[in-house]
Amino acid sequence: MNRFGERIRTSSFTRQAHRLHDALQSIPTATKTQIRHGVGARHLTPEQAAQKFDLPLPIVNLLISS
């Protein structure tokens, strides 16, 4: 909705981006850091990190690449 109460159309890409942003924001910063450092230091594979922190693999891969 805009400031006049009119519904604003959003693309499916925009809605998906907002959902992804919300999902990333809901992950504690400490968890994000542990994933980045654990995978970066090769103590964990991305698959192991996803399993350990109970997160979907695409989210873990996104955290690693960011």
PDB file of C-alpha atoms in Angstrom:
ATOM      1  CA  MET A   1       0.000   0.000   0.000  1.00  0.00           C
ATOM      2  CA  ASN A   2       1.167   3.492  -0.714  1.00  0.00           C
ATOM      3  CA  ARG A   3       0.490   6.516   1.465  1.00  0.00           C
ATOM      4  CA  PHE A   4      -2.932   6.975  -0.157  1.00  0.00           C
ATOM      5  CA  GLY A   5      -4.029   3.453   0.751  1.00  0.00           C
ATOM      6  CA  GLU A   6      -3.748   2.208  -2.817  1.00  0.00           C
ATOM      7  CA  ARG A   7      -2.452  -1.288  -3.398  1.00  0.00           C
ATOM      8  CA  ILE A   8       0.915  -1.331  -5.121  1.00  0.00           C
ATOM      9  CA  ARG A   9       1.640  -4.189  -7.481  1.00  0.00           C
ATOM     10  CA  THR A  10       4.887  -5.983  -6.853  1.00  0.00           C
ATOM     11  CA  SER A  11       6.600  -8.506  -9.035  1.00  0.00           C
ATOM     12  CA  SER A  12       7.122 -12.069  -7.873  1.00  0.00           C
ATOM     13  CA  PHE A  13      10.854 -11.322  -7.922  1.00  0.00           C
ATOM     14  CA  THR A  14      10.360  -8.438  -5.485  1.00  0.00           C
ATOM     15  CA  ARG A  15       8.210 -10.565  -3.174  1.00  0.00           C
ATOM     16  CA  GLN A  16      10.802 -13.351  -3.279  1.00  0.00           C
ATOM     17  CA  ALA A  17      13.588 -10.871  -2.513  1.00  0.00           C
ATOM     18  CA  HIS A  18      11.650  -9.557   0.484  1.00  0.00           C
ATOM     19  CA  ARG A  19      11.076 -13.093   1.799  1.00  0.00           C
ATOM     20  CA  LEU A  20      14.772 -13.879   1.404  1.00  0.00           C
ATOM     21  CA  HIS A  21      15.747 -10.665   3.176  1.00  0.00           C
ATOM     22  CA  ASP A  22      13.378 -11.464   6.046  1.00  0.00           C
ATOM     23  CA  ALA A  23      14.771 -14.998   6.295  1.00  0.00           C
ATOM     24  CA  LEU A  24      18.344 -13.715   6.461  1.00  0.00           C
ATOM     25  CA  GLN A  25      17.419 -11.078   9.042  1.00  0.00           C
ATOM     26  CA  SER A  26      15.874 -13.742  11.282  1.00  0.00           C
ATOM     27  CA  ILE A  27      19.188 -15.631  11.566  1.00  0.00           C
ATOM     28  CA  PRO A  28      21.210 -14.470  14.587  1.00  0.00           C
ATOM     29  CA  THR A  29      24.427 -12.627  13.734  1.00  0.00           C
ATOM     30  CA  ALA A  30      26.474 -15.088  15.799  1.00  0.00           C
ATOM     31  CA  THR A  31      25.132 -17.979  13.722  1.00  0.00           C
ATOM     32  CA  LYS A  32      25.962 -16.173  10.477  1.00  0.00           C
ATOM     33  CA  THR A  33      29.500 -15.554  11.747  1.00  0.00           C
ATOM     34  CA  GLN A  34      29.951 -19.181  12.818  1.00  0.00           C
ATOM     35  CA  ILE A  35      28.834 -20.381   9.391  1.00  0.00           C
ATOM     36  CA  ARG A  36      31.125 -17.980   7.520  1.00  0.00           C
ATOM     37  CA  HIS A  37      34.155 -18.749   9.675  1.00  0.00           C
ATOM     38  CA  GLY A  38      33.524 -22.491   9.896  1.00  0.00           C
ATOM     39  CA  VAL A  39      33.134 -22.942   6.160  1.00  0.00           C
ATOM     40  CA  GLY A  40      35.808 -20.367   5.329  1.00  0.00           C
ATOM     41  CA  ALA A  41      38.364 -22.158   7.497  1.00  0.00           C
ATOM     42  CA  ARG A  42      37.243 -25.455   5.930  1.00  0.00           C
ATOM     43  CA  HIS A  43      36.163 -26.908   9.279  1.00  0.00           C
ATOM     44  CA  LEU A  44      32.697 -27.442   7.804  1.00  0.00           C
ATOM     45  CA  THR A  45      31.331 -28.084   4.348  1.00  0.00           C
ATOM     46  CA  PRO A  46      28.299 -26.018   3.352  1.00  0.00           C
ATOM     47  CA  GLU A  47      26.179 -29.174   3.671  1.00  0.00           C
ATOM     48  CA  GLN A  48      27.448 -29.797   7.207  1.00  0.00           C
ATOM     49  CA  ALA A  49      26.798 -26.177   8.171  1.00  0.00           C
ATOM     50  CA  ALA A  50      23.245 -26.387   6.811  1.00  0.00           C
ATOM     51  CA  GLN A  51      22.616 -29.520   8.833  1.00  0.00           C
ATOM     52  CA  LYS A  52      24.307 -28.237  11.998  1.00  0.00           C
ATOM     53  CA  PHE A  53      22.401 -24.946  12.042  1.00  0.00           C
ATOM     54  CA  ASP A  54      19.163 -26.390  10.614  1.00  0.00           C
ATOM     55  CA  LEU A  55      19.114 -24.015   7.646  1.00  0.00           C
ATOM     56  CA  PRO A  56      18.377 -24.644   3.965  1.00  0.00           C
ATOM     57  CA  LEU A  57      21.533 -25.144   1.893  1.00  0.00           C
ATOM     58  CA  PRO A  58      20.759 -22.186  -0.451  1.00  0.00           C
ATOM     59  CA  ILE A  59      20.640 -19.855   2.571  1.00  0.00           C
ATOM     60  CA  VAL A  60      23.986 -21.193   3.819  1.00  0.00           C
ATOM     61  CA  ASN A  61      25.512 -20.744   0.366  1.00  0.00           C
ATOM     62  CA  LEU A  62      24.200 -17.184   0.252  1.00  0.00           C
ATOM     63  CA  LEU A  63      25.724 -16.424   3.661  1.00  0.00           C
ATOM     64  CA  ILE A  64      29.075 -17.826   2.558  1.00  0.00           C
ATOM     65  CA  SER A  65      29.122 -15.789  -0.645  1.00  0.00           C
ATOM     66  CA  SER A  66      28.120 -12.515   1.021  1.00  0.00           C
TER      67      SER A  66
END
